[in-house]
Short mmCIF file of N, CA and C and ligand atoms in Angstrom, two decimals:
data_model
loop_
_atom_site.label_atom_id
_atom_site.label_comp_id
_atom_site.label_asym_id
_atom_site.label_seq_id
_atom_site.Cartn_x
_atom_site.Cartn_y
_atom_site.Cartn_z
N UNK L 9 -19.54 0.80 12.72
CA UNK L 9 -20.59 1.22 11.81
C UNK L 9 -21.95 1.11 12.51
N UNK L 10 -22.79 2.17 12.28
CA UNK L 10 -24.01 1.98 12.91
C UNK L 10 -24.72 0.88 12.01
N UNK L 11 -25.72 0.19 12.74
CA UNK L 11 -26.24 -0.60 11.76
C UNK L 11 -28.17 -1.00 12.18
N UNK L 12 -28.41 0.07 13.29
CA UNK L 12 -29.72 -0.51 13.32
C UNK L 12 -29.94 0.09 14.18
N UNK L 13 -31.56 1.03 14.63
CA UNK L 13 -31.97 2.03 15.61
C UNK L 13 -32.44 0.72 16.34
N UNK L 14 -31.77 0.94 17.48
CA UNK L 14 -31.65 -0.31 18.83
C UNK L 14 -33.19 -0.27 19.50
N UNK L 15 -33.31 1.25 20.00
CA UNK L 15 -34.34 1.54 20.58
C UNK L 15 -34.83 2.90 20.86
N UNK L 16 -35.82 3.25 21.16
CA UNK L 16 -36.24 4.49 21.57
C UNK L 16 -36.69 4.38 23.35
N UNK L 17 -36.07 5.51 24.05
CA UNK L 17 -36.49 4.97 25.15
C UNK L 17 -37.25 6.52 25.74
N UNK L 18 -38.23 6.22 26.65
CA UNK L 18 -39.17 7.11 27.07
C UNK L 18 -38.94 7.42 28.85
N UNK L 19 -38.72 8.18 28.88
CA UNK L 19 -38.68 8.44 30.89
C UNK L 19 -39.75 8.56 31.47
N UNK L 20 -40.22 7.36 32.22
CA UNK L 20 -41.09 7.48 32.97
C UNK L 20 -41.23 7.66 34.79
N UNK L 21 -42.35 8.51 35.08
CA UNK L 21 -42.33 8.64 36.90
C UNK L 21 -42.39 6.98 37.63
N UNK L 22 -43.77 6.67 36.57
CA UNK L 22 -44.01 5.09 37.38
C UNK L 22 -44.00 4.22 36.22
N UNK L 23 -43.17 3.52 36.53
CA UNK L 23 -43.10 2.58 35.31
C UNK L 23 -44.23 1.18 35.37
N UNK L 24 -44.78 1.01 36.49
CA UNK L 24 -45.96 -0.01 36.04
C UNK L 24 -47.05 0.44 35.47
N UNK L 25 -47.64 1.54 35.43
CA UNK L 25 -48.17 2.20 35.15
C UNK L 25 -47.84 2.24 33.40
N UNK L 26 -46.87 2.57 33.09
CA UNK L 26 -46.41 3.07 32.18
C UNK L 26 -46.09 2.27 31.09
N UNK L 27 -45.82 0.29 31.87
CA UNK L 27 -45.79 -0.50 31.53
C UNK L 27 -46.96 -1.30 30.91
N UNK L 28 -48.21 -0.90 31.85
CA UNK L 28 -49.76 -1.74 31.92
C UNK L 28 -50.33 -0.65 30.59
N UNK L 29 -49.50 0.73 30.43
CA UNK L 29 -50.14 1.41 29.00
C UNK L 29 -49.68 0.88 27.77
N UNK L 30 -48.30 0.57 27.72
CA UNK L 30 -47.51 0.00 26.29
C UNK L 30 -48.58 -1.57 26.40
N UNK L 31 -48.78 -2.47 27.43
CA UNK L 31 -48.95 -3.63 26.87
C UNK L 31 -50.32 -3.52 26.73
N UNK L 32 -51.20 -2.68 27.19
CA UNK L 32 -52.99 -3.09 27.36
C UNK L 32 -53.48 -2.29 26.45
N UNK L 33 -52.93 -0.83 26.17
CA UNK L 33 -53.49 -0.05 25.60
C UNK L 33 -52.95 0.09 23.76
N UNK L 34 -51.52 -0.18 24.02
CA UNK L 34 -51.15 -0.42 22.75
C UNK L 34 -50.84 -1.57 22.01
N UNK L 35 -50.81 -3.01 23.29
CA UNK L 35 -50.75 -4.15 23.00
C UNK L 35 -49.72 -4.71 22.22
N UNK L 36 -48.32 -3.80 22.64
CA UNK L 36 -47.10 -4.37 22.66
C UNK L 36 -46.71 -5.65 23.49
N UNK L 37 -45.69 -6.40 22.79
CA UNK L 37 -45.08 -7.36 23.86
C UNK L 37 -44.30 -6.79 24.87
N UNK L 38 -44.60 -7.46 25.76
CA UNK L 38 -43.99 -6.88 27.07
C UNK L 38 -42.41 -7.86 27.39
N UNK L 39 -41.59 -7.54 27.19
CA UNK L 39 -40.44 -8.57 27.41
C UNK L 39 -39.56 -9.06 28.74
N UNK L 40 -40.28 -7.54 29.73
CA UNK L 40 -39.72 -7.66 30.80
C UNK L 40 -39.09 -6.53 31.50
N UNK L 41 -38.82 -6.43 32.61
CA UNK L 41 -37.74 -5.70 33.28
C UNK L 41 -36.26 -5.77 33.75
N UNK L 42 -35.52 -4.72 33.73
CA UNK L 42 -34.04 -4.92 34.20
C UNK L 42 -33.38 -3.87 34.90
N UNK L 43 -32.80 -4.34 35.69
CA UNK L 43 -32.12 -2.88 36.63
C UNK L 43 -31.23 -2.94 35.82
N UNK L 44 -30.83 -1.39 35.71
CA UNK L 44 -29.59 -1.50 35.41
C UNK L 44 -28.19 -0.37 36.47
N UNK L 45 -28.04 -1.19 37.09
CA UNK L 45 -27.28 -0.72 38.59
C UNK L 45 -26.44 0.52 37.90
N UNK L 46 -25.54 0.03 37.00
CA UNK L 46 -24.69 0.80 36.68
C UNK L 46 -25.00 2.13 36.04
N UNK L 47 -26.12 2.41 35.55
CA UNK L 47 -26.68 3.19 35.15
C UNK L 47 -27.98 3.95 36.51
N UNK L 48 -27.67 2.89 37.06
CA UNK L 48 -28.77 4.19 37.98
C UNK L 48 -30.42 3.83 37.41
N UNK L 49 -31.18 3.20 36.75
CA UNK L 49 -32.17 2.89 36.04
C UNK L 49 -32.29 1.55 36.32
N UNK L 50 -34.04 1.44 35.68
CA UNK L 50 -35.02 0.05 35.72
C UNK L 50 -35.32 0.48 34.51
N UNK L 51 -35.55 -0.46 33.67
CA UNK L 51 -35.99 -0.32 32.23
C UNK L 51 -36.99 -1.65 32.31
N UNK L 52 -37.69 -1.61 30.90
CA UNK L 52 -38.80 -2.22 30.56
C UNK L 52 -38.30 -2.29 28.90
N UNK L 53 -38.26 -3.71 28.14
CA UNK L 53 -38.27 -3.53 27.13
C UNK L 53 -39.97 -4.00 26.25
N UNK L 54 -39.83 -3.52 25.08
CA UNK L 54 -41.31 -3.69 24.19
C UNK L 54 -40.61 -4.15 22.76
N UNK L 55 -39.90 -5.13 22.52
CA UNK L 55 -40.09 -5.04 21.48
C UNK L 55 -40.76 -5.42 20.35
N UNK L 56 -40.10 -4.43 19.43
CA UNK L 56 -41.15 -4.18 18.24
C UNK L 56 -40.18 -3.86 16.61
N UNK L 57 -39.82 -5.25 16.14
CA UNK L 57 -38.87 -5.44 15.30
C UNK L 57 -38.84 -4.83 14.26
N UNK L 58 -37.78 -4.19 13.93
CA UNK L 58 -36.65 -4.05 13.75
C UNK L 58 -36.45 -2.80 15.05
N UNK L 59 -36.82 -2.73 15.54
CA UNK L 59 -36.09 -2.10 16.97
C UNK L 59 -37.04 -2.28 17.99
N UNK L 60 -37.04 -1.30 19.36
CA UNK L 60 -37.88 -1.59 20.50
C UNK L 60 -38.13 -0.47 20.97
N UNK L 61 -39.25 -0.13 22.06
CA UNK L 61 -39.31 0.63 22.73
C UNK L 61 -38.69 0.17 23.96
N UNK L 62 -38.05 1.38 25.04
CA UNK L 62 -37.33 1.29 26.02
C UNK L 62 -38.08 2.53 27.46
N UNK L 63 -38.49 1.61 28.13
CA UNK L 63 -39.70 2.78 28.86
C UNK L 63 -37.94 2.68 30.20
N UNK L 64 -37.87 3.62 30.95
CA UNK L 64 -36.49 3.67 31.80
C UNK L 64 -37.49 4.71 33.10
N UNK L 65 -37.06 4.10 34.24
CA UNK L 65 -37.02 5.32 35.35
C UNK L 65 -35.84 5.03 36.24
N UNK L 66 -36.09 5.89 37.51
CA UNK L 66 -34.98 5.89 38.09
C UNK L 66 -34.99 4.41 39.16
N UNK L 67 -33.46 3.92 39.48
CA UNK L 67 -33.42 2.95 40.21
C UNK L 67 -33.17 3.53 41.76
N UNK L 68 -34.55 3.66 42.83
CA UNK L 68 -34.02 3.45 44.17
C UNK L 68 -33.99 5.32 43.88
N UNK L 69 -34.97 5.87 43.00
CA UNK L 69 -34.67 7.10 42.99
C UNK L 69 -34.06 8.08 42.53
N UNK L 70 -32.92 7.50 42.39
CA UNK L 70 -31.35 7.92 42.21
C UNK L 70 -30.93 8.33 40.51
N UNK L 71 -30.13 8.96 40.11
CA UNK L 71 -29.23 8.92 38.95
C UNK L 71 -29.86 9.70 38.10
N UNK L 72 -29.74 9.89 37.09
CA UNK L 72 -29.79 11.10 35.81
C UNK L 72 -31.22 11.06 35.53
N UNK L 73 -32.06 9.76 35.61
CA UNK L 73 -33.50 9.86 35.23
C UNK L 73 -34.16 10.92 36.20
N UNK L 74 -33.41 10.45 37.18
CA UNK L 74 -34.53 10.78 38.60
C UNK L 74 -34.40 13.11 38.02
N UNK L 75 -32.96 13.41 37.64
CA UNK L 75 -33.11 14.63 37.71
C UNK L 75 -34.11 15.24 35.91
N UNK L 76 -34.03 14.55 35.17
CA UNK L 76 -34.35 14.33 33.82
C UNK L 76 -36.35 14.59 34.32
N UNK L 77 -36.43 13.59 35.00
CA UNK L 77 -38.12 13.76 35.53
C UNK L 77 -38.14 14.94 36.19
N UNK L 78 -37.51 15.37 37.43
CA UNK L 78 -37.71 16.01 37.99
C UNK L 78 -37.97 17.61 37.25
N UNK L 79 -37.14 17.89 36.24
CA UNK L 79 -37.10 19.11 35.38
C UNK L 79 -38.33 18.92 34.21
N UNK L 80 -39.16 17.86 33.58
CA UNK L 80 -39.45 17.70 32.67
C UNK L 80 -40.83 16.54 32.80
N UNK L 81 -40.61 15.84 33.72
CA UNK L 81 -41.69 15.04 34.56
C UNK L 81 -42.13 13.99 33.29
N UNK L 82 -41.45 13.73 32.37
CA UNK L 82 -41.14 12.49 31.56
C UNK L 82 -41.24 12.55 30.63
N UNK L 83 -41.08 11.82 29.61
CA UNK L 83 -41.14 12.23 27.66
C UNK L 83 -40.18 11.44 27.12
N UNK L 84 -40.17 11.40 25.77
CA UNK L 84 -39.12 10.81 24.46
C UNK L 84 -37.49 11.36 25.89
N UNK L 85 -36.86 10.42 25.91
CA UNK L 85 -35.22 10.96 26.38
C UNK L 85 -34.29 10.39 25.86
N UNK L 86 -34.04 9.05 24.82
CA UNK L 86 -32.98 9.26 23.85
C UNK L 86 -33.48 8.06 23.18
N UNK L 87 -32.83 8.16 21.77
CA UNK L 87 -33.35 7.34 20.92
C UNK L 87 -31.44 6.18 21.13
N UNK L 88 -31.44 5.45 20.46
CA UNK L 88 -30.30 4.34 20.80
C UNK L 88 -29.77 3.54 19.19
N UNK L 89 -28.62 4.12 19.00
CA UNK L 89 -28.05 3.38 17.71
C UNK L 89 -27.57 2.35 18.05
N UNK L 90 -27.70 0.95 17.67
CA UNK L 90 -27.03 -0.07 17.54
C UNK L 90 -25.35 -0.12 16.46
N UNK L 91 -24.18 -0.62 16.87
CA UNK L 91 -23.03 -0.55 16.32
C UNK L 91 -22.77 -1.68 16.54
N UNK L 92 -21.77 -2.46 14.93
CA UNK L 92 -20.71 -3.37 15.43
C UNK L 92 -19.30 -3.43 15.86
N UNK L 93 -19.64 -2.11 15.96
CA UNK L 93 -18.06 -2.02 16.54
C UNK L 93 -17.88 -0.36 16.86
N UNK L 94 -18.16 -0.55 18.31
CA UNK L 94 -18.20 0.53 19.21
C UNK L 94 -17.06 1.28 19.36
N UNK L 95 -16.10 1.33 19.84
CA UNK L 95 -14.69 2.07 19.91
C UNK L 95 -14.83 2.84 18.29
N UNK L 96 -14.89 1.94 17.75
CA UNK L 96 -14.64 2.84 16.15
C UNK L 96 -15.44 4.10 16.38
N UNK L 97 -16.58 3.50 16.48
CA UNK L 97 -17.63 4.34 16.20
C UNK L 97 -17.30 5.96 16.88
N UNK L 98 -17.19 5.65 18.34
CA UNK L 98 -16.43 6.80 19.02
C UNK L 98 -15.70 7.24 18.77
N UNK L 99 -14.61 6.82 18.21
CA UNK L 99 -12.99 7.44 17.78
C UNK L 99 -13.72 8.43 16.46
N UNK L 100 -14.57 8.15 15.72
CA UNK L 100 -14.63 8.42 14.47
C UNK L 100 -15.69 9.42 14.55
N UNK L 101 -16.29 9.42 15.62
CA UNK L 101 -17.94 10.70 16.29
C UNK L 101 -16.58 11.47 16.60
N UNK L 102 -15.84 11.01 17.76
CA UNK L 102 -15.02 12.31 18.44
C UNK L 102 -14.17 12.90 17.52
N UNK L 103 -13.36 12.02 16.57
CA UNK L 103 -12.66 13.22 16.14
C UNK L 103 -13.65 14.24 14.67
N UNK L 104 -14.79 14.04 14.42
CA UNK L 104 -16.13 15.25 14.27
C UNK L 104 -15.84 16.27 15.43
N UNK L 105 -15.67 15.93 16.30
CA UNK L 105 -16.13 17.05 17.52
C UNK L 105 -17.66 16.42 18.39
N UNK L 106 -18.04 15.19 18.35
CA UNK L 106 -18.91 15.26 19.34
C UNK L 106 -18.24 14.82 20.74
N UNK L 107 -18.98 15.34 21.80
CA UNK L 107 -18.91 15.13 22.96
C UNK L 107 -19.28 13.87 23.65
N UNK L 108 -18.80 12.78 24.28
CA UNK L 108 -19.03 11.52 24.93
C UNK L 108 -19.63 12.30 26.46
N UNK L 109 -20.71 11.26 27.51
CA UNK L 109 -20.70 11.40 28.28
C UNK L 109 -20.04 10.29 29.18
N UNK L 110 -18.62 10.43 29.55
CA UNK L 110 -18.13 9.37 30.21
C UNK L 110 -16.57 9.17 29.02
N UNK L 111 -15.90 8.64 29.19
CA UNK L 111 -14.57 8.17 27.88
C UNK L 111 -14.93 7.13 27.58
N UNK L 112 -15.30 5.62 28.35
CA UNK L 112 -15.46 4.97 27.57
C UNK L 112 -16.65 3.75 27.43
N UNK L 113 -16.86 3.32 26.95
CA UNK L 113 -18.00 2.31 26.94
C UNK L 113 -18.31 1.80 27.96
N UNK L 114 -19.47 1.56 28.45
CA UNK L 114 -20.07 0.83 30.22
C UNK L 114 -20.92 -0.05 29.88
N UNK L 115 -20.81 -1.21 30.54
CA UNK L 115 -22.37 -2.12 30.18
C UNK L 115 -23.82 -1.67 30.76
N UNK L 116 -24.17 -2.03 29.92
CA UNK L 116 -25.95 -1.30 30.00
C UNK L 116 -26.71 -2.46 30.09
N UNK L 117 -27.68 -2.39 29.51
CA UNK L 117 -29.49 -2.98 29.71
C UNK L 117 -28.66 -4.50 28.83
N UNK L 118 -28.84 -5.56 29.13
CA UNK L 118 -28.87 -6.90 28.09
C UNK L 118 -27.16 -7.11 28.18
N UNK L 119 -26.72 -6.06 28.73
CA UNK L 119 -25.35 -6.97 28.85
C UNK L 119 -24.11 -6.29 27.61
N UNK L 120 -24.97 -5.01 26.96
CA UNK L 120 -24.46 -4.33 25.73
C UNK L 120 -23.42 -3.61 26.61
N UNK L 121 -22.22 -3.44 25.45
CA UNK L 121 -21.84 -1.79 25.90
C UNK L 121 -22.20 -0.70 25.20
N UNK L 122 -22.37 0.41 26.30
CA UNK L 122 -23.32 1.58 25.97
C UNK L 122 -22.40 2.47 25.97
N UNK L 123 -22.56 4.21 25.01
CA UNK L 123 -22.03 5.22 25.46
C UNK L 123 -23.04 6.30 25.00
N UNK L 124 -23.46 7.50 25.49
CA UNK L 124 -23.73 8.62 25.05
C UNK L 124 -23.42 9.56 24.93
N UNK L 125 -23.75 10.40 23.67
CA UNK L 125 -23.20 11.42 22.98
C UNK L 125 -24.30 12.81 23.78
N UNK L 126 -23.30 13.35 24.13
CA UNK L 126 -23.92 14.38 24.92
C UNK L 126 -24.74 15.29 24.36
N UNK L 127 -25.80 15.65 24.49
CA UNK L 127 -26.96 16.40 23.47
C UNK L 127 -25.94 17.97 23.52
N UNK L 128 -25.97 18.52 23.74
CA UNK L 128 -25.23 19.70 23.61
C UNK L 128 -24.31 19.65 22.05
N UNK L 129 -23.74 18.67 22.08
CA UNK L 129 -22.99 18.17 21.13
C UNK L 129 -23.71 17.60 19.85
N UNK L 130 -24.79 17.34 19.93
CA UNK L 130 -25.82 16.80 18.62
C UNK L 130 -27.16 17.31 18.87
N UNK L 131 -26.88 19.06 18.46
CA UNK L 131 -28.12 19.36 18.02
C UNK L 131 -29.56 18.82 19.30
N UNK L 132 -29.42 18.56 20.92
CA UNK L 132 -30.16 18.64 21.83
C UNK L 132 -30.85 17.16 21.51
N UNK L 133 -30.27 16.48 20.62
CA UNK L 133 -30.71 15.27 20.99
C UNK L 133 -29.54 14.39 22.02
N UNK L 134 -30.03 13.67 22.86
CA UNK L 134 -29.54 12.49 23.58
C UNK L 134 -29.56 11.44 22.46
N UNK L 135 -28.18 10.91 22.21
CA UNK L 135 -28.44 9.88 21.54
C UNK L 135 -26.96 8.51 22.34
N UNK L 136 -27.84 7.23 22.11
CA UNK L 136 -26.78 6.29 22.83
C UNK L 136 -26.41 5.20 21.97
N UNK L 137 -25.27 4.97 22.23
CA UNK L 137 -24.69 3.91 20.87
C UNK L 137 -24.27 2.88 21.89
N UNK L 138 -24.91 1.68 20.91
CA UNK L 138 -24.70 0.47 21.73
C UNK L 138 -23.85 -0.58 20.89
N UNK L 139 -23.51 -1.91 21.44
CA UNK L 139 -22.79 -2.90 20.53
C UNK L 139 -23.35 -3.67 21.58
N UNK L 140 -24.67 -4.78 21.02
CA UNK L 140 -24.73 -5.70 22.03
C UNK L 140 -23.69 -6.94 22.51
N UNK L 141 -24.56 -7.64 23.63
CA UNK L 141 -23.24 -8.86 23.88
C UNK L 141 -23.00 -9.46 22.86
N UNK L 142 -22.37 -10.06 22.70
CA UNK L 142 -21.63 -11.58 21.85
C UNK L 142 -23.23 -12.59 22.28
N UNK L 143 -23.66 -13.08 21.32
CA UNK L 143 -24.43 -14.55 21.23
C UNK L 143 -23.81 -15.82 21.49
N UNK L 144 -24.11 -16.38 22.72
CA UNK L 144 -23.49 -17.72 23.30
C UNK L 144 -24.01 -18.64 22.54
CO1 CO W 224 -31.19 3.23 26.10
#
């Protein structure tokens, strides 16, 4: 079940830059940075409760941001549903007919597993469904 818009995340060229605007100019909390290898991305979170902003560029260059900028040179690039229970969630999008990018869940930013629904498949939005970690 979805249960909470996780985040909105924005593609940026330079993310300090982009970072020194969310915290100085709009005077968000700044929470930090994270590679996220597996994804190819460096993210920045802001949050701002009941969800966050998610500023993302490319890691080392590389991976889907880097071509996402390159065509579009940065903007809104997917907003992020929070789920408690991810597999469902998929089994129950796919048999609708939406499209996954990937089969099955990958860990992302915080240690969540992530999947996205391929915009082609929802109306040209990017959208990513998450289930964060377990709380130690
Ligand atoms: Co995201």
């Amino acid at each position: 079940m979805i249960t909470a818009l996780d985040h909105i995340a924005i593609a940026v060229p330079d993310l300090d830059a982009a970072i020194k605007r969310f915290m100085e100019d709009f005077g968000l909390p700044f929470e930090g940075t994270e590679d996220v290898v597996s994804a190819k991305t460096k993210t920045a979170f802001f949050p701002l409760p009941p969800t966050q902003i998610e500023l993302v560029t490319p890691l080392n260059g590389e991976g889907p941001i880097a071509g996402y900028l390159e065509k579009k040179g940065g903007g809104i690039h997917h907003l992020c549903f929070r789920s408690d229970d991810i597999e469902a969630d998929v089994e129950r999008l796919a048999a609708k007919g939406y499209q996954f990018i990937g089969d099955t869940p990958t860990p992302g930013a915080h240690g969540a597993k992530v999947i996205f629904i391929h915009p082609k498949s929802c109306g040209g939005v990017l959208i990513e469904i998450n289930q964060p970690a377990e709380e130690h």
